[in-house]
mmCIF file of N, CA, C and O in Angstrom:
data_model
loop_
_atom_site.group_PDB
_atom_site.id
_atom_site.type_symbol
_atom_site.label_atom_id
_atom_site.label_comp_id
_atom_site.label_asym_id
_atom_site.label_seq_id
_atom_site.Cartn_x
_atom_site.Cartn_y
_atom_site.Cartn_z
ATOM 1 N N ALA A 1 -0.147 -4.728 15.406
ATOM 2 C CA ALA A 1 0.201 -5.422 14.176
ATOM 3 C C ALA A 1 0.933 -4.498 13.208
ATOM 4 O O ALA A 1 1.790 -4.941 12.469
ATOM 5 N N LYS A 2 0.571 -3.194 13.224
ATOM 6 C CA LYS A 2 1.246 -2.261 12.321
ATOM 7 C C LYS A 2 2.729 -2.174 12.627
ATOM 8 O O LYS A 2 3.565 -2.187 11.711
ATOM 9 N N SER A 3 3.082 -2.096 13.897
ATOM 10 C CA SER A 3 4.503 -1.981 14.251
ATOM 11 C C SER A 3 5.274 -3.234 13.845
ATOM 12 O O SER A 3 6.433 -3.137 13.423
ATOM 13 N N TYR A 4 4.633 -4.412 13.942
ATOM 14 C CA TYR A 4 5.284 -5.645 13.488
ATOM 15 C C TYR A 4 5.468 -5.620 11.971
ATOM 16 O O TYR A 4 6.481 -6.068 11.447
ATOM 17 N N GLY A 5 4.464 -5.098 11.277
ATOM 18 C CA GLY A 5 4.569 -4.966 9.825
ATOM 19 C C GLY A 5 5.700 -4.028 9.436
ATOM 20 O O GLY A 5 6.478 -4.314 8.527
ATOM 21 N N ASN A 6 5.793 -2.913 10.140
ATOM 22 C CA ASN A 6 6.869 -1.956 9.865
ATOM 23 C C ASN A 6 8.240 -2.573 10.110
ATOM 24 O O ASN A 6 9.175 -2.372 9.332
ATOM 25 N N ALA A 7 8.352 -3.331 11.196
ATOM 26 C CA ALA A 7 9.630 -3.987 11.508
ATOM 27 C C ALA A 7 9.989 -5.007 10.433
ATOM 28 O O ALA A 7 11.142 -5.073 9.988
ATOM 29 N N ALA A 8 9.011 -5.792 10.007
ATOM 30 C CA ALA A 8 9.257 -6.788 8.963
ATOM 31 C C ALA A 8 9.653 -6.100 7.656
ATOM 32 O O ALA A 8 10.570 -6.545 6.958
ATOM 33 N N PHE A 9 8.977 -5.002 7.335
ATOM 34 C CA PHE A 9 9.302 -4.259 6.115
ATOM 35 C C PHE A 9 10.749 -3.776 6.154
ATOM 36 O O PHE A 9 11.482 -3.912 5.172
ATOM 37 N N LYS A 10 11.170 -3.239 7.278
ATOM 38 C CA LYS A 10 12.544 -2.754 7.410
ATOM 39 C C LYS A 10 13.559 -3.871 7.229
ATOM 40 O O LYS A 10 14.670 -3.645 6.755
ATOM 41 N N GLU A 11 13.163 -5.085 7.616
ATOM 42 C CA GLU A 11 14.043 -6.244 7.460
ATOM 43 C C GLU A 11 13.917 -6.887 6.074
ATOM 44 O O GLU A 11 14.495 -7.937 5.819
ATOM 45 N N LYS A 12 13.100 -6.273 5.212
ATOM 46 C CA LYS A 12 12.841 -6.758 3.859
ATOM 47 C C LYS A 12 12.122 -8.104 3.860
ATOM 48 O O LYS A 12 12.222 -8.871 2.906
ATOM 49 N N ALA A 13 11.386 -8.370 4.935
ATOM 50 C CA ALA A 13 10.553 -9.574 5.030
ATOM 51 C C ALA A 13 9.140 -9.165 4.585
ATOM 52 O O ALA A 13 8.225 -9.026 5.394
ATOM 53 N N TYR A 14 8.989 -8.954 3.289
ATOM 54 C CA TYR A 14 7.775 -8.335 2.765
ATOM 55 C C TYR A 14 6.528 -9.207 2.917
ATOM 56 O O TYR A 14 5.451 -8.690 3.196
ATOM 57 N N LYS A 15 6.671 -10.513 2.764
ATOM 58 C CA LYS A 15 5.518 -11.409 2.946
ATOM 59 C C LYS A 15 5.016 -11.308 4.388
ATOM 60 O O LYS A 15 3.809 -11.212 4.643
ATOM 61 N N GLU A 16 5.934 -11.321 5.319
ATOM 62 C CA GLU A 16 5.580 -11.195 6.734
ATOM 63 C C GLU A 16 4.943 -9.828 6.999
ATOM 64 O O GLU A 16 3.955 -9.720 7.737
ATOM 65 N N ALA A 17 5.484 -8.795 6.388
ATOM 66 C CA ALA A 17 4.920 -7.450 6.552
ATOM 67 C C ALA A 17 3.479 -7.420 6.049
ATOM 68 O O ALA A 17 2.589 -6.874 6.716
ATOM 69 N N ILE A 18 3.225 -8.047 4.900
ATOM 70 C CA ILE A 18 1.865 -8.103 4.344
ATOM 71 C C ILE A 18 0.924 -8.792 5.328
ATOM 72 O O ILE A 18 -0.199 -8.321 5.562
ATOM 73 N N ASP A 19 1.379 -9.883 5.916
ATOM 74 C CA ASP A 19 0.544 -10.601 6.885
ATOM 75 C C ASP A 19 0.193 -9.705 8.076
ATOM 76 O O ASP A 19 -0.958 -9.670 8.517
ATOM 77 N N HIS A 20 1.160 -8.970 8.572
ATOM 78 C CA HIS A 20 0.916 -8.090 9.723
ATOM 79 C C HIS A 20 -0.001 -6.926 9.346
ATOM 80 O O HIS A 20 -0.918 -6.586 10.097
ATOM 81 N N TYR A 21 0.248 -6.309 8.189
ATOM 82 C CA TYR A 21 -0.614 -5.212 7.762
ATOM 83 C C TYR A 21 -2.039 -5.702 7.511
ATOM 84 O O TYR A 21 -3.006 -5.008 7.823
ATOM 85 N N SER A 22 -2.170 -6.904 6.971
ATOM 86 C CA SER A 22 -3.502 -7.467 6.733
ATOM 87 C C SER A 22 -4.248 -7.681 8.041
ATOM 88 O O SER A 22 -5.443 -7.375 8.139
ATOM 89 N N MET A 23 -3.554 -8.184 9.044
ATOM 90 C CA MET A 23 -4.166 -8.374 10.354
ATOM 91 C C MET A 23 -4.585 -7.025 10.938
ATOM 92 O O MET A 23 -5.693 -6.879 11.468
ATOM 93 N N ALA A 24 -3.720 -6.050 10.844
ATOM 94 C CA ALA A 24 -4.038 -4.721 11.360
ATOM 95 C C ALA A 24 -5.249 -4.137 10.637
ATOM 96 O O ALA A 24 -6.108 -3.501 11.266
ATOM 97 N N LEU A 25 -5.342 -4.360 9.332
ATOM 98 C CA LEU A 25 -6.489 -3.852 8.578
ATOM 99 C C LEU A 25 -7.787 -4.528 9.002
ATOM 100 O O LEU A 25 -8.831 -3.879 9.074
ATOM 101 N N LYS A 26 -7.723 -5.815 9.296
ATOM 102 C CA LYS A 26 -8.925 -6.512 9.769
ATOM 103 C C LYS A 26 -9.423 -5.906 11.077
ATOM 104 O O LYS A 26 -10.620 -5.841 11.320
ATOM 105 N N LEU A 27 -8.489 -5.454 11.889
ATOM 106 C CA LEU A 27 -8.846 -4.893 13.188
ATOM 107 C C LEU A 27 -9.243 -3.427 13.112
ATOM 108 O O LEU A 27 -9.953 -2.938 13.992
ATOM 109 N N THR A 28 -8.778 -2.724 12.071
ATOM 110 C CA THR A 28 -8.962 -1.263 12.048
ATOM 111 C C THR A 28 -9.454 -0.723 10.715
ATOM 112 O O THR A 28 -9.234 0.449 10.418
ATOM 113 N N ILE A 29 -10.129 -1.529 9.902
ATOM 114 C CA ILE A 29 -10.502 -1.089 8.552
ATOM 115 C C ILE A 29 -11.330 0.191 8.571
ATOM 116 O O ILE A 29 -11.248 1.001 7.660
ATOM 117 N N ASP A 30 -12.101 0.426 9.622
ATOM 118 C CA ASP A 30 -12.896 1.648 9.688
ATOM 119 C C ASP A 30 -12.167 2.782 10.401
ATOM 120 O O ASP A 30 -12.719 3.866 10.562
ATOM 121 N N HIS A 31 -10.951 2.548 10.810
ATOM 122 C CA HIS A 31 -10.159 3.569 11.490
ATOM 123 C C HIS A 31 -9.765 4.650 10.482
ATOM 124 O O HIS A 31 -9.463 4.353 9.327
ATOM 125 N N PRO A 32 -9.770 5.900 10.894
ATOM 126 C CA PRO A 32 -9.436 6.988 9.963
ATOM 127 C C PRO A 32 -8.047 6.882 9.331
ATOM 128 O O PRO A 32 -7.806 7.465 8.289
ATOM 129 N N GLU A 33 -7.144 6.142 9.942
ATOM 130 C CA GLU A 33 -5.803 6.038 9.386
ATOM 131 C C GLU A 33 -5.527 4.692 8.719
ATOM 132 O O GLU A 33 -4.372 4.324 8.501
ATOM 133 N N ALA A 34 -6.575 3.979 8.333
ATOM 134 C CA ALA A 34 -6.401 2.709 7.623
ATOM 135 C C ALA A 34 -5.653 2.911 6.305
ATOM 136 O O ALA A 34 -4.981 2.000 5.824
ATOM 137 N N TYR A 35 -5.743 4.107 5.760
ATOM 138 C CA TYR A 35 -5.053 4.388 4.500
ATOM 139 C C TYR A 35 -3.544 4.172 4.620
ATOM 140 O O TYR A 35 -2.894 3.768 3.653
ATOM 141 N N VAL A 36 -2.977 4.405 5.805
ATOM 142 C CA VAL A 36 -1.535 4.204 6.005
ATOM 143 C C VAL A 36 -1.197 2.714 5.905
ATOM 144 O O VAL A 36 -0.202 2.336 5.271
ATOM 145 N N LEU A 37 -2.027 1.873 6.488
ATOM 146 C CA LEU A 37 -1.811 0.424 6.404
ATOM 147 C C LEU A 37 -1.916 -0.046 4.960
ATOM 148 O O LEU A 37 -1.120 -0.880 4.509
ATOM 149 N N LEU A 38 -2.895 0.485 4.235
ATOM 150 C CA LEU A 38 -3.043 0.117 2.823
ATOM 151 C C LEU A 38 -1.824 0.554 2.019
ATOM 152 O O LEU A 38 -1.338 -0.184 1.158
ATOM 153 N N SER A 39 -1.308 1.728 2.311
ATOM 154 C CA SER A 39 -0.115 2.223 1.633
ATOM 155 C C SER A 39 1.084 1.323 1.920
ATOM 156 O O SER A 39 1.835 0.959 1.005
ATOM 157 N N ASN A 40 1.250 0.969 3.175
ATOM 158 C CA ASN A 40 2.381 0.116 3.556
ATOM 159 C C ASN A 40 2.273 -1.265 2.931
ATOM 160 O O ASN A 40 3.275 -1.829 2.464
ATOM 161 N N ARG A 41 1.060 -1.805 2.917
ATOM 162 C CA ARG A 41 0.889 -3.128 2.306
ATOM 163 C C ARG A 41 1.112 -3.050 0.796
ATOM 164 O O ARG A 41 1.703 -3.950 0.201
ATOM 165 N N SER A 42 0.673 -1.950 0.185
ATOM 166 C CA SER A 42 0.912 -1.751 -1.241
ATOM 167 C C SER A 42 2.413 -1.754 -1.546
ATOM 168 O O SER A 42 2.863 -2.394 -2.500
ATOM 169 N N ALA A 43 3.179 -1.057 -0.731
ATOM 170 C CA ALA A 43 4.635 -1.032 -0.924
ATOM 171 C C ALA A 43 5.238 -2.425 -0.783
ATOM 172 O O ALA A 43 6.125 -2.811 -1.553
ATOM 173 N N SER A 44 4.727 -3.189 0.178
ATOM 174 C CA SER A 44 5.226 -4.553 0.376
ATOM 175 C C SER A 44 4.923 -5.413 -0.845
ATOM 176 O O SER A 44 5.788 -6.164 -1.315
ATOM 177 N N TYR A 45 3.690 -5.302 -1.364
ATOM 178 C CA TYR A 45 3.339 -6.054 -2.576
ATOM 179 C C TYR A 45 4.243 -5.645 -3.740
ATOM 180 O O TYR A 45 4.686 -6.504 -4.515
ATOM 181 N N CYS A 46 4.534 -4.364 -3.875
ATOM 182 C CA CYS A 46 5.425 -3.912 -4.953
ATOM 183 C C CYS A 46 6.795 -4.566 -4.840
ATOM 184 O O CYS A 46 7.351 -5.015 -5.844
ATOM 185 N N HIS A 47 7.317 -4.625 -3.634
ATOM 186 C CA HIS A 47 8.642 -5.234 -3.447
ATOM 187 C C HIS A 47 8.640 -6.711 -3.820
ATOM 188 O O HIS A 47 9.691 -7.239 -4.212
ATOM 189 N N LEU A 48 7.491 -7.356 -3.706
ATOM 190 C CA LEU A 48 7.394 -8.772 -4.083
ATOM 191 C C LEU A 48 7.015 -8.952 -5.551
ATOM 192 O O LEU A 48 6.932 -10.077 -6.035
ATOM 193 N N GLY A 49 6.739 -7.847 -6.236
ATOM 194 C CA GLY A 49 6.351 -7.934 -7.645
ATOM 195 C C GLY A 49 4.904 -8.304 -7.854
ATOM 196 O O GLY A 49 4.517 -8.696 -8.952
ATOM 197 N N VAL A 50 4.086 -8.168 -6.832
ATOM 198 C CA VAL A 50 2.655 -8.483 -6.925
ATOM 199 C C VAL A 50 1.919 -7.159 -7.167
ATOM 200 O O VAL A 50 1.262 -6.606 -6.288
ATOM 201 N N PHE A 51 2.069 -6.657 -8.368
ATOM 202 C CA PHE A 51 1.640 -5.299 -8.674
ATOM 203 C C PHE A 51 0.129 -5.126 -8.749
ATOM 204 O O PHE A 51 -0.380 -4.039 -8.473
ATOM 205 N N ASP A 52 -0.593 -6.189 -9.099
ATOM 206 C CA ASP A 52 -2.056 -6.059 -9.147
ATOM 207 C C ASP A 52 -2.620 -5.812 -7.746
ATOM 208 O O ASP A 52 -3.468 -4.939 -7.552
ATOM 209 N N LYS A 53 -2.122 -6.527 -6.766
ATOM 210 C CA LYS A 53 -2.574 -6.320 -5.383
ATOM 211 C C LYS A 53 -2.061 -4.987 -4.840
ATOM 212 O O LYS A 53 -2.744 -4.315 -4.081
ATOM 213 N N ALA A 54 -0.856 -4.617 -5.244
ATOM 214 C CA ALA A 54 -0.309 -3.317 -4.843
ATOM 215 C C ALA A 54 -1.204 -2.192 -5.354
ATOM 216 O O ALA A 54 -1.485 -1.227 -4.634
ATOM 217 N N LEU A 55 -1.676 -2.331 -6.582
ATOM 218 C CA LEU A 55 -2.553 -1.318 -7.168
ATOM 219 C C LEU A 55 -3.896 -1.267 -6.437
ATOM 220 O O LEU A 55 -4.402 -0.182 -6.149
ATOM 221 N N GLU A 56 -4.457 -2.422 -6.116
ATOM 222 C CA GLU A 56 -5.727 -2.453 -5.374
ATOM 223 C C GLU A 56 -5.602 -1.684 -4.061
ATOM 224 O O GLU A 56 -6.460 -0.864 -3.722
ATOM 225 N N ASP A 57 -4.543 -1.969 -3.308
ATOM 226 C CA ASP A 57 -4.344 -1.285 -2.026
ATOM 227 C C ASP A 57 -4.107 0.204 -2.221
ATOM 228 O O ASP A 57 -4.630 1.033 -1.475
ATOM 229 N N ALA A 58 -3.314 0.550 -3.231
ATOM 230 C CA ALA A 58 -3.020 1.961 -3.482
ATOM 231 C C ALA A 58 -4.296 2.714 -3.863
ATOM 232 O O ALA A 58 -4.517 3.840 -3.407
ATOM 233 N N GLU A 59 -5.137 2.089 -4.668
ATOM 234 C CA GLU A 59 -6.385 2.752 -5.058
ATOM 235 C C GLU A 59 -7.315 2.940 -3.862
ATOM 236 O O GLU A 59 -7.957 3.981 -3.735
ATOM 237 N N ARG A 60 -7.376 1.953 -2.981
ATOM 238 C CA ARG A 60 -8.181 2.096 -1.763
ATOM 239 C C ARG A 60 -7.602 3.188 -0.874
ATOM 240 O O ARG A 60 -8.341 3.977 -0.285
ATOM 241 N N CYS A 61 -6.291 3.238 -0.787
ATOM 242 C CA CYS A 61 -5.612 4.270 -0.004
ATOM 243 C C CYS A 61 -5.974 5.657 -0.521
ATOM 244 O O CYS A 61 -6.357 6.545 0.251
ATOM 245 N N VAL A 62 -5.881 5.850 -1.826
ATOM 246 C CA VAL A 62 -6.185 7.139 -2.447
ATOM 247 C C VAL A 62 -7.655 7.498 -2.255
ATOM 248 O O VAL A 62 -7.994 8.657 -2.032
ATOM 249 N N MET A 63 -8.519 6.497 -2.309
ATOM 250 C CA MET A 63 -9.942 6.755 -2.108
ATOM 251 C C MET A 63 -10.203 7.251 -0.679
ATOM 252 O O MET A 63 -11.001 8.163 -0.472
ATOM 253 N N LEU A 64 -9.503 6.662 0.292
ATOM 254 C CA LEU A 64 -9.690 7.053 1.683
ATOM 255 C C LEU A 64 -9.050 8.402 2.007
ATOM 256 O O LEU A 64 -9.548 9.139 2.862
ATOM 257 N N GLN A 65 -7.940 8.699 1.349
ATOM 258 C CA GLN A 65 -7.200 9.934 1.664
ATOM 259 C C GLN A 65 -6.662 10.545 0.364
ATOM 260 O O GLN A 65 -5.475 10.460 0.065
ATOM 261 N N PRO A 66 -7.542 11.152 -0.418
ATOM 262 C CA PRO A 66 -7.143 11.643 -1.742
ATOM 263 C C PRO A 66 -6.072 12.729 -1.742
ATOM 264 O O PRO A 66 -5.360 12.898 -2.732
ATOM 265 N N SER A 67 -5.915 13.451 -0.663
ATOM 266 C CA SER A 67 -4.929 14.539 -0.647
ATOM 267 C C SER A 67 -3.542 14.081 -0.177
ATOM 268 O O SER A 67 -2.613 14.882 -0.140
ATOM 269 N N TRP A 68 -3.393 12.799 0.167
ATOM 270 C CA TRP A 68 -2.117 12.296 0.665
ATOM 271 C C TRP A 68 -1.248 11.870 -0.518
ATOM 272 O O TRP A 68 -1.513 10.866 -1.186
ATOM 273 N N ALA A 69 -0.210 12.608 -0.783
ATOM 274 C CA ALA A 69 0.635 12.371 -1.957
ATOM 275 C C ALA A 69 1.275 10.985 -1.963
ATOM 276 O O ALA A 69 1.455 10.383 -3.024
ATOM 277 N N LYS A 70 1.615 10.467 -0.799
ATOM 278 C CA LYS A 70 2.275 9.168 -0.734
ATOM 279 C C LYS A 70 1.394 8.060 -1.336
ATOM 280 O O LYS A 70 1.887 7.150 -1.997
ATOM 281 N N GLY A 71 0.092 8.152 -1.111
ATOM 282 C CA GLY A 71 -0.823 7.167 -1.694
ATOM 283 C C GLY A 71 -0.784 7.207 -3.217
ATOM 284 O O GLY A 71 -0.801 6.165 -3.879
ATOM 285 N N HIS A 72 -0.707 8.400 -3.772
ATOM 286 C CA HIS A 72 -0.617 8.547 -5.230
ATOM 287 C C HIS A 72 0.712 7.999 -5.738
ATOM 288 O O HIS A 72 0.770 7.402 -6.820
ATOM 289 N N GLY A 73 1.749 8.169 -4.948
ATOM 290 C CA GLY A 73 3.044 7.595 -5.316
ATOM 291 C C GLY A 73 3.006 6.077 -5.332
ATOM 292 O O GLY A 73 3.590 5.445 -6.214
ATOM 293 N N ARG A 74 2.301 5.496 -4.350
ATOM 294 C CA ARG A 74 2.150 4.025 -4.324
ATOM 295 C C ARG A 74 1.397 3.557 -5.568
ATOM 296 O O ARG A 74 1.737 2.539 -6.168
ATOM 297 N N LYS A 75 0.358 4.304 -5.941
ATOM 298 C CA LYS A 75 -0.416 3.925 -7.121
ATOM 299 C C LYS A 75 0.449 4.011 -8.376
ATOM 300 O O LYS A 75 0.437 3.106 -9.210
ATOM 301 N N ALA A 76 1.221 5.067 -8.496
ATOM 302 C CA ALA A 76 2.103 5.216 -9.654
ATOM 303 C C ALA A 76 3.138 4.085 -9.707
ATOM 304 O O ALA A 76 3.418 3.554 -10.786
ATOM 305 N N ALA A 77 3.677 3.691 -8.552
ATOM 306 C CA ALA A 77 4.663 2.597 -8.517
ATOM 307 C C ALA A 77 4.032 1.285 -8.969
ATOM 308 O O ALA A 77 4.639 0.520 -9.721
ATOM 309 N N ALA A 78 2.805 1.032 -8.519
ATOM 310 C CA ALA A 78 2.116 -0.198 -8.924
ATOM 311 C C ALA A 78 1.816 -0.181 -10.425
ATOM 312 O O ALA A 78 2.005 -1.194 -11.112
ATOM 313 N N LEU A 79 1.366 0.948 -10.928
ATOM 314 C CA LEU A 79 1.092 1.065 -12.369
ATOM 315 C C LEU A 79 2.365 0.858 -13.177
ATOM 316 O O LEU A 79 2.362 0.177 -14.208
ATOM 317 N N GLN A 80 3.463 1.418 -12.713
ATOM 318 C CA GLN A 80 4.740 1.234 -13.400
ATOM 319 C C GLN A 80 5.116 -0.244 -13.407
ATOM 320 O O GLN A 80 5.549 -0.780 -14.418
ATOM 321 N N GLY A 81 4.932 -0.910 -12.259
ATOM 322 C CA GLY A 81 5.234 -2.337 -12.174
ATOM 323 C C GLY A 81 4.384 -3.180 -13.102
ATOM 324 O O GLY A 81 4.826 -4.215 -13.599
ATOM 325 N N LEU A 82 3.168 -2.719 -13.360
ATOM 326 C CA LEU A 82 2.259 -3.426 -14.271
ATOM 327 C C LEU A 82 2.549 -3.101 -15.734
ATOM 328 O O LEU A 82 1.858 -3.584 -16.625
ATOM 329 N N GLY A 83 3.562 -2.267 -15.959
ATOM 330 C CA GLY A 83 3.901 -1.906 -17.332
ATOM 331 C C GLY A 83 2.986 -0.843 -17.904
ATOM 332 O O GLY A 83 2.892 -0.683 -19.117
ATOM 333 N N GLN A 84 2.319 -0.137 -17.028
ATOM 334 C CA GLN A 84 1.407 0.921 -17.458
ATOM 335 C C GLN A 84 2.005 2.282 -17.111
ATOM 336 O O GLN A 84 1.374 3.132 -16.493
ATOM 337 N N LEU A 85 3.251 2.463 -17.538
ATOM 338 C CA LEU A 85 4.002 3.657 -17.189
ATOM 339 C C LEU A 85 3.280 4.929 -17.624
ATOM 340 O O LEU A 85 3.270 5.923 -16.897
ATOM 341 N N SER A 86 2.638 4.901 -18.782
ATOM 342 C CA SER A 86 1.953 6.115 -19.243
ATOM 343 C C SER A 86 0.837 6.508 -18.281
ATOM 344 O O SER A 86 0.626 7.692 -18.015
ATOM 345 N N ARG A 87 0.133 5.528 -17.718
ATOM 346 C CA ARG A 87 -0.900 5.829 -16.709
ATOM 347 C C ARG A 87 -0.251 6.344 -15.431
ATOM 348 O O ARG A 87 -0.795 7.219 -14.778
ATOM 349 N N ALA A 88 0.890 5.799 -15.084
ATOM 350 C CA ALA A 88 1.579 6.227 -13.854
ATOM 351 C C ALA A 88 2.049 7.666 -13.994
ATOM 352 O O ALA A 88 1.922 8.459 -13.065
ATOM 353 N N VAL A 89 2.564 8.029 -15.152
ATOM 354 C CA VAL A 89 3.067 9.383 -15.375
ATOM 355 C C VAL A 89 1.909 10.381 -15.386
ATOM 356 O O VAL A 89 2.029 11.479 -14.865
ATOM 357 N N ARG A 90 0.783 9.979 -15.954
ATOM 358 C CA ARG A 90 -0.388 10.864 -16.019
ATOM 359 C C ARG A 90 -1.097 10.982 -14.675
ATOM 360 O O ARG A 90 -1.876 11.887 -14.462
ATOM 361 N N HIS A 91 -0.836 10.041 -13.770
ATOM 362 C CA HIS A 91 -1.542 10.035 -12.491
ATOM 363 C C HIS A 91 -1.156 11.259 -11.684
ATOM 364 O O HIS A 91 0.023 11.461 -11.400
ATOM 365 N N PRO A 92 -2.139 12.108 -11.301
ATOM 366 C CA PRO A 92 -1.791 13.321 -10.548
ATOM 367 C C PRO A 92 -1.307 13.008 -9.138
ATOM 368 O O PRO A 92 -1.766 12.075 -8.505
ATOM 369 N N ALA A 93 -0.394 13.807 -8.646
ATOM 370 C CA ALA A 93 0.141 13.610 -7.295
ATOM 371 C C ALA A 93 -0.813 14.119 -6.224
ATOM 372 O O ALA A 93 -0.780 13.683 -5.108
ATOM 373 N N VAL A 94 -1.655 15.073 -6.558
ATOM 374 C CA VAL A 94 -2.597 15.608 -5.565
ATOM 375 C C VAL A 94 -3.892 15.973 -6.240
ATOM 376 O O VAL A 94 -3.938 16.384 -7.337
#
């Protein structure tokens, strides 16, 4: 499901990508690399302007893998989309 999500994302079919990432998460939520799926789904939500859901996924991603800078970038992007730029700027990268 992750590879289908990635393909949909590349085609800018973000709703479809979210569906694929969601399916993959249902199958692998306890997998050590679930944070990557959450990050990808967060990016897809951002592209659709659904920043509250993007933030939820980004926060879960950061919780699972706090040292991964990309997750912090997803969180900052979601915060910026929510109009909380000051929180996004203050958000540490690592």
